[in-house]
Coordinates of C-alpha atoms in Angstrom, one line a residue:
X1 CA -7.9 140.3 -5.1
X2 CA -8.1 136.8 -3.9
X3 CA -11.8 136.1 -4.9
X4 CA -10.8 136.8 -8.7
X5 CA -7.9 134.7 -8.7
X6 CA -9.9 132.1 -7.6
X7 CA -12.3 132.8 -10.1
X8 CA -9.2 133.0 -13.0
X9 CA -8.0 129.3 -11.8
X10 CA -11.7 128.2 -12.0
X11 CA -12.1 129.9 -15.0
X12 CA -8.6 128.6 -16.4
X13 CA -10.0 124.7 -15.2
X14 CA -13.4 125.1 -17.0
X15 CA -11.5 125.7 -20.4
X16 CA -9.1 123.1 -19.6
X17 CA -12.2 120.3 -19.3
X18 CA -14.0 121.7 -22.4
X19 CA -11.1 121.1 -24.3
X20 CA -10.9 117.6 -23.4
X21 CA -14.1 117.0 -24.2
X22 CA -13.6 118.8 -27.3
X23 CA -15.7 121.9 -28.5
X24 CA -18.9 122.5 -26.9
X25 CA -22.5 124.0 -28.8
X26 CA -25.1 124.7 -27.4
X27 CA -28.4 122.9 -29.3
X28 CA -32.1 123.0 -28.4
X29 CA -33.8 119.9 -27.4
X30 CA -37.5 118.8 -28.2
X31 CA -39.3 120.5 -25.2
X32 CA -36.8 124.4 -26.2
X33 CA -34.8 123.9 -23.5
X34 CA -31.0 123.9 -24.4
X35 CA -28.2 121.3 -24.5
X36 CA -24.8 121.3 -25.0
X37 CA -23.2 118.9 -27.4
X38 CA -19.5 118.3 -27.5
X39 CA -17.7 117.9 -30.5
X40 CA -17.8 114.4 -30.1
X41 CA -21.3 113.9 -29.3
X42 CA -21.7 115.9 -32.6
X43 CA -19.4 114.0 -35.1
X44 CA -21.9 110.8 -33.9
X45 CA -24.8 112.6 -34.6
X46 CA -23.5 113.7 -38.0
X47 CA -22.1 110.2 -38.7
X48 CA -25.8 108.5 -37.3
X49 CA -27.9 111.7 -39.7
X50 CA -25.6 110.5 -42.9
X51 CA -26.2 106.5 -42.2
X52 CA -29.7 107.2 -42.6
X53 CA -30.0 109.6 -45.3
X54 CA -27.7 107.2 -47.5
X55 CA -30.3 103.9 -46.6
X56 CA -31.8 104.4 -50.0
X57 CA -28.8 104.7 -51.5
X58 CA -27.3 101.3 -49.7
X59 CA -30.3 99.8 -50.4
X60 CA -30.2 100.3 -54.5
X61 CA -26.4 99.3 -54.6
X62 CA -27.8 96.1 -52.8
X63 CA -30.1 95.8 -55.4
X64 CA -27.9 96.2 -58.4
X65 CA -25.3 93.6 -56.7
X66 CA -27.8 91.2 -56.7
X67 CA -28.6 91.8 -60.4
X68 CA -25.3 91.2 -61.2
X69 CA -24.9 87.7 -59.3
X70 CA -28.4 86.8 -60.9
X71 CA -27.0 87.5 -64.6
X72 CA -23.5 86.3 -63.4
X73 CA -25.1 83.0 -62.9
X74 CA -27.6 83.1 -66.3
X75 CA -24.0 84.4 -68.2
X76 CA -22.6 81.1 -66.5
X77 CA -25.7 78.6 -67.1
X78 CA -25.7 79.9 -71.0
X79 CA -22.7 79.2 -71.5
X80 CA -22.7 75.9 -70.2
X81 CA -25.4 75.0 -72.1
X82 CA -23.0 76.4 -74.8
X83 CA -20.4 73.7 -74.5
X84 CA -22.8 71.1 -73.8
X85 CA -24.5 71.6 -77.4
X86 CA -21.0 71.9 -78.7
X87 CA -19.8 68.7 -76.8
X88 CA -23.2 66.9 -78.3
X89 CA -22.7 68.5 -81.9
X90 CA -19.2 66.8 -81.9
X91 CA -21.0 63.1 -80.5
X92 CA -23.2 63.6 -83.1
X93 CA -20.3 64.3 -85.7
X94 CA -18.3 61.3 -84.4
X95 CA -21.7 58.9 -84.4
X96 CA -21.9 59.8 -88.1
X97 CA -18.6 58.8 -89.0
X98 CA -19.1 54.8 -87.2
X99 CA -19.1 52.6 -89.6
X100 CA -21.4 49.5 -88.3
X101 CA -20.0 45.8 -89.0
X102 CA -22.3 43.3 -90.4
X103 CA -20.7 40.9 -88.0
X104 CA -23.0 39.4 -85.2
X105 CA -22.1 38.8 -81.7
X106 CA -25.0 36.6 -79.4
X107 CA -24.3 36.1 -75.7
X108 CA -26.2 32.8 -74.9
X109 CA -27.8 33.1 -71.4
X110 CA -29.2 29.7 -71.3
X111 CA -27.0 29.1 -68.4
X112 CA -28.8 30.3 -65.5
X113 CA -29.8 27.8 -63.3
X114 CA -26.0 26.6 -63.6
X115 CA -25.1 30.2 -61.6
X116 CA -25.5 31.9 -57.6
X117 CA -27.3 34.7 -57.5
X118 CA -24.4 36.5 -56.7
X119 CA -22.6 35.2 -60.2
X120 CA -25.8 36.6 -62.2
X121 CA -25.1 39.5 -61.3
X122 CA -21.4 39.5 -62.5
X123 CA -23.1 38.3 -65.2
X124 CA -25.3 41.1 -65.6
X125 CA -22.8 43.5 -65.0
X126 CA -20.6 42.1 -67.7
X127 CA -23.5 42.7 -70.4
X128 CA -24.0 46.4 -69.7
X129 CA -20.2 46.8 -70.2
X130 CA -20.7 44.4 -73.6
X131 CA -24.1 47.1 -74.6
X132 CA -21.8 50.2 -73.2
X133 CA -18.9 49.5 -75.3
X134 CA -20.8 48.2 -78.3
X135 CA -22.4 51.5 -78.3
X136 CA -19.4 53.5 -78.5
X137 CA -17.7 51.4 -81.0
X138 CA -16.0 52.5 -84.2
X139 CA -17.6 49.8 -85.6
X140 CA -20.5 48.3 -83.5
X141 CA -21.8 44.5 -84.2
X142 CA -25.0 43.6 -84.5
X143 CA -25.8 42.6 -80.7
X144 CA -27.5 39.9 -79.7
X145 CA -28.8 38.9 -76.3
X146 CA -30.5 35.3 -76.4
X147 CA -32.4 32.5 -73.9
X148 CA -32.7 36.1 -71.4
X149 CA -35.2 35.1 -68.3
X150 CA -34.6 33.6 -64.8
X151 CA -32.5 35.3 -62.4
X152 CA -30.8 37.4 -65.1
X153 CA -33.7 39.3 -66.1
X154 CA -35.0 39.7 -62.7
X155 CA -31.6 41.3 -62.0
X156 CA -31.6 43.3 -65.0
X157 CA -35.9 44.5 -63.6
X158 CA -34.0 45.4 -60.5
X159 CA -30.6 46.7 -61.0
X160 CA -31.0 48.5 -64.6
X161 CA -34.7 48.9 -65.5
X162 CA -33.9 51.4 -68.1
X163 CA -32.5 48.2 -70.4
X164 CA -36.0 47.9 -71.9
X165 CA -35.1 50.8 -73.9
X166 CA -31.8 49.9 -75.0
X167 CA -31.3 50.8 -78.6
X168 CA -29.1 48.6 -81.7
X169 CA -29.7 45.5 -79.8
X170 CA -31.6 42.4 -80.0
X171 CA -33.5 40.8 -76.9
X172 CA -34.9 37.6 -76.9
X173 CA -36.2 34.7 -74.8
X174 CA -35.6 32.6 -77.7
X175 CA -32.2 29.8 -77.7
X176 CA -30.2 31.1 -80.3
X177 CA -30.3 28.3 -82.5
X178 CA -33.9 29.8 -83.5
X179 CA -33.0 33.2 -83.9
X180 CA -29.7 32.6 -86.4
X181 CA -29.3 29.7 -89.2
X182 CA -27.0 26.9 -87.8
X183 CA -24.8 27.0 -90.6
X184 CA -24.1 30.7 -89.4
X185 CA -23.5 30.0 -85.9
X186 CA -19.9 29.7 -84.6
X187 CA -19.5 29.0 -80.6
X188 CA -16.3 30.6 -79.3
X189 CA -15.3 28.5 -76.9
X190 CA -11.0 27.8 -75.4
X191 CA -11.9 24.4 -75.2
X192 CA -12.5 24.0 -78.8
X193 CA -9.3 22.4 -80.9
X194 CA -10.4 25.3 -83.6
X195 CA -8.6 28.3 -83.8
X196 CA -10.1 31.7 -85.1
X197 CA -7.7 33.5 -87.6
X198 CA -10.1 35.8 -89.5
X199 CA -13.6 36.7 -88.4
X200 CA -16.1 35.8 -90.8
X201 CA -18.8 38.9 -91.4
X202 CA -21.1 36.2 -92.2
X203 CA -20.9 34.4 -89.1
X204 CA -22.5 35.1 -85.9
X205 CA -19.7 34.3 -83.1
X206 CA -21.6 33.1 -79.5
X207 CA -20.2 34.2 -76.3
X208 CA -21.5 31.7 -73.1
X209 CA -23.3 33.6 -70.9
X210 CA -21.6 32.3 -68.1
X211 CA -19.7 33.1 -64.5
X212 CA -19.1 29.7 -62.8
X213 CA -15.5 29.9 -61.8
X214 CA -14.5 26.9 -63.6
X215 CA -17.0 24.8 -61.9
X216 CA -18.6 23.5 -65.6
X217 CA -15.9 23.0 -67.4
X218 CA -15.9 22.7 -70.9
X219 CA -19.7 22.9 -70.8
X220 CA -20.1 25.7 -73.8
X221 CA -17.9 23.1 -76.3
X222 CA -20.3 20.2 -75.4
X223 CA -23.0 22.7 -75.7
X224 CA -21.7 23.4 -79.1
X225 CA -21.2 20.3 -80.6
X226 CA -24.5 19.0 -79.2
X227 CA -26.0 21.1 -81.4
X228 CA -24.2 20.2 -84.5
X229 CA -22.6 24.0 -84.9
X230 CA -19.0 25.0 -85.9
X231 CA -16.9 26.3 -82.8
X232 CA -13.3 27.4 -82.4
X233 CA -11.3 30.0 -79.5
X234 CA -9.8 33.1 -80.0
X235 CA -5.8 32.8 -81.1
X236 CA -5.2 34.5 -77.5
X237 CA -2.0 31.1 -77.8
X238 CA -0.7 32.4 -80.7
X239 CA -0.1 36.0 -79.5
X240 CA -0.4 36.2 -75.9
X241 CA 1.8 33.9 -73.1
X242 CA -0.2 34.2 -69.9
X243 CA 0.0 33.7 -66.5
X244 CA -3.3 32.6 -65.3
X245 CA -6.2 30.6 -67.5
X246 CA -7.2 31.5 -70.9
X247 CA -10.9 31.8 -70.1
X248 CA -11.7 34.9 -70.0
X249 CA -14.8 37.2 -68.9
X250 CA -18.1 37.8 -71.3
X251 CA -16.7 41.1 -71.6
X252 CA -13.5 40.4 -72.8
X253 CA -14.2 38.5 -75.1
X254 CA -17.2 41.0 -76.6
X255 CA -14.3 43.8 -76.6
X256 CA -11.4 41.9 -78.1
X257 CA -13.3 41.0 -81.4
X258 CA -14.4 44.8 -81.5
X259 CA -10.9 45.9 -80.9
X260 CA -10.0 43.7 -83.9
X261 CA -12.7 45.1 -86.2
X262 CA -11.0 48.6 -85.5
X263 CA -7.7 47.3 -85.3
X264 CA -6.9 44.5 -87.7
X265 CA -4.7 43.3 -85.3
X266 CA -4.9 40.3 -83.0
X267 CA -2.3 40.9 -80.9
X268 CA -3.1 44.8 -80.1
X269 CA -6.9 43.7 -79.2
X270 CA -5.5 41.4 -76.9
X271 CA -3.6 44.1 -75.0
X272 CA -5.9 46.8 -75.1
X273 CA -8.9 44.7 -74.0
X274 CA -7.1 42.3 -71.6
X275 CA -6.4 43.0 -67.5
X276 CA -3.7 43.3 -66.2
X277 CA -4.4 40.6 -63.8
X278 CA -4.3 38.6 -66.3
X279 CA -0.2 38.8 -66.5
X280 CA -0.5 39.0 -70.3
X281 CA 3.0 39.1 -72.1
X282 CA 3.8 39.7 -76.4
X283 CA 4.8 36.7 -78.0
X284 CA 7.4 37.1 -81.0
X285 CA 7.5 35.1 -84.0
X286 CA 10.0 33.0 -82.6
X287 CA 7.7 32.1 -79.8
X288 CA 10.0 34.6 -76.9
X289 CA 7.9 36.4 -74.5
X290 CA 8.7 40.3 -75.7
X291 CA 6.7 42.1 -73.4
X292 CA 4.2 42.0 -70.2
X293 CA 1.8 43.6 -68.1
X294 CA 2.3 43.6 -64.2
X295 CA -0.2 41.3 -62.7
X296 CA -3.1 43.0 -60.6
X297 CA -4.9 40.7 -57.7
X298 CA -8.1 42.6 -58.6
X299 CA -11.1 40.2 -59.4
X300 CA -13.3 43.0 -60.9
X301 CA -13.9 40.8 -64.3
X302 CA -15.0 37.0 -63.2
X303 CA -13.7 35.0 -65.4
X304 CA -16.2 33.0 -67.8
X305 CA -15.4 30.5 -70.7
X306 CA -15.3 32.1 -73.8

């Protein structure tokens, strides 16, 4: 009687540990002999059998998600291209509708062995923004860029040596007085006693290609009336009250007579072109200061005679 109760308790303690492990079943190795698997053992082997029969299918779902970024992608670049053609279409619509003036504008670069290297450049930069604007103009001038050679050019070779094919401009190593009748030419100049009301279509107006800091000045009125050729300034006095000099950049000057051609109106060219540096304030007909622009210490646009 004792040997079977301790069989029962044994028997009782075997159950106990198989049901821990969970379920045992018996399966038959490689070489026939016979192992048992627990339930857990089991659920891994089911789990590892299903991972590999679904590769294939993991594998194509791969393959159809990378499809979909691929034509995700050629959805997006079409579509840019899209709006791109749109956005040129409308350029294209907006070009059509300029209307070019038959006025001419020449900045004289005869001036460069009066400027630093580091002036030239200024320089330079100030006739891109001249050829930029010009070319986005409502009603573009006939551009003219005369006596260009010397240190300008070489910075132009260096700095910008797609301008060789800039378009609806003339370049020339030539003075301008042999590229425009005299009788033609008018030198805008703030030292000149002249001042410009209306802008003469049959004029062309010359801008002096010229960052010195005020170290020649008055040079471009003496130039002017060296050569025997009408001159006058802006009417920047009869519209403007500023705080620092009237002379303003090559620029300026080049954007304030296209604002005017747009805008008929001296006063709004002169405070849509001018900086703010430049302390610019409205000027009533009763000669009262009506309005003004914060002054900036910014030195962005040298200063050059106009």
């Amino acid at each position: 009687m004792a040997d079977e109760s301790v069989q029962s308790e044994a028997s009782a303690q075997q159950e106990k540990e198989d049901g821990d492990n969970g379920s045992s079943q018996k399966t038959e190795s490689r070489d026939g002999e016979k192992q048992t698997v627990s339930k857990r053992q089991r659920k891994r082997l089911l789990k590892q059998q299903k991972w590999e029969e679904e590769t294939d299918l993991r594998k194509q779902k791969r393959k159809e998600k990378k499809q979909q970024r691929r034509q995700q992608r050629h959805d997006h670049h079409h579509q840019e291209e899209e709006e791109e053609g749109e956005a040129q279409n409308a350029r294209k619509r907006l070009r059509r509708e300029v209307t070019p003036s038959s006025l001419r504008l020449v900045v004289d670069c005869s001036f460069d062995n009066l400027m630093l290297k580091k002036d030239v450049r200024k320089l330079h930069r100030q006739v891109q923004r001249c050829y930029a604007e010009n070319r986005r103009a409502l009603h573009p001038v006939q551009f003219y860029l005369t006596s260009l050679g010397g240190q300008l050019k070489q910075s132009m070779d260096e700095k910008d040596k797609g301008w060789v094919n800039w378009k609806d401009i003339t370049i020339t190593t030539e003075h301008y007085s042999e590229v425009v009748a005299q009788e033609e030419l008018v030198y805008l100049t703030s030292d000149s006693p002249n001042v410009l009301e209306e802008l003469d279509h049959k004029k062309a107006y010359v801008i002096g290609g010229l960052v010195d800091h005020n170290h020649h000045k008055g040079i471009t009125f003496e130039r002017a009336k060296e050569l025997g050729i009408d001159h006058a300034q802006l009417p920047l006095s009869n519209f403007v009250k500023m705080n620092s000099r009237k002379v303003l950049a090559v620029n300026h000057v080049f954007e304030i007579v296209l604002a005017y051609l747009e805008k008929s109106s001296w006063q709004e060219a002169f405070f849509t072109v001018l900086p703010q540096r430049k302390g610019a304030v409205a000027i009533s007909q009763d000669g009262t200061a009506v309005q003004g622009k914060e002054e900036e210490d910014s030195d962005s646009d040298p200063d050059t005679p106009d």
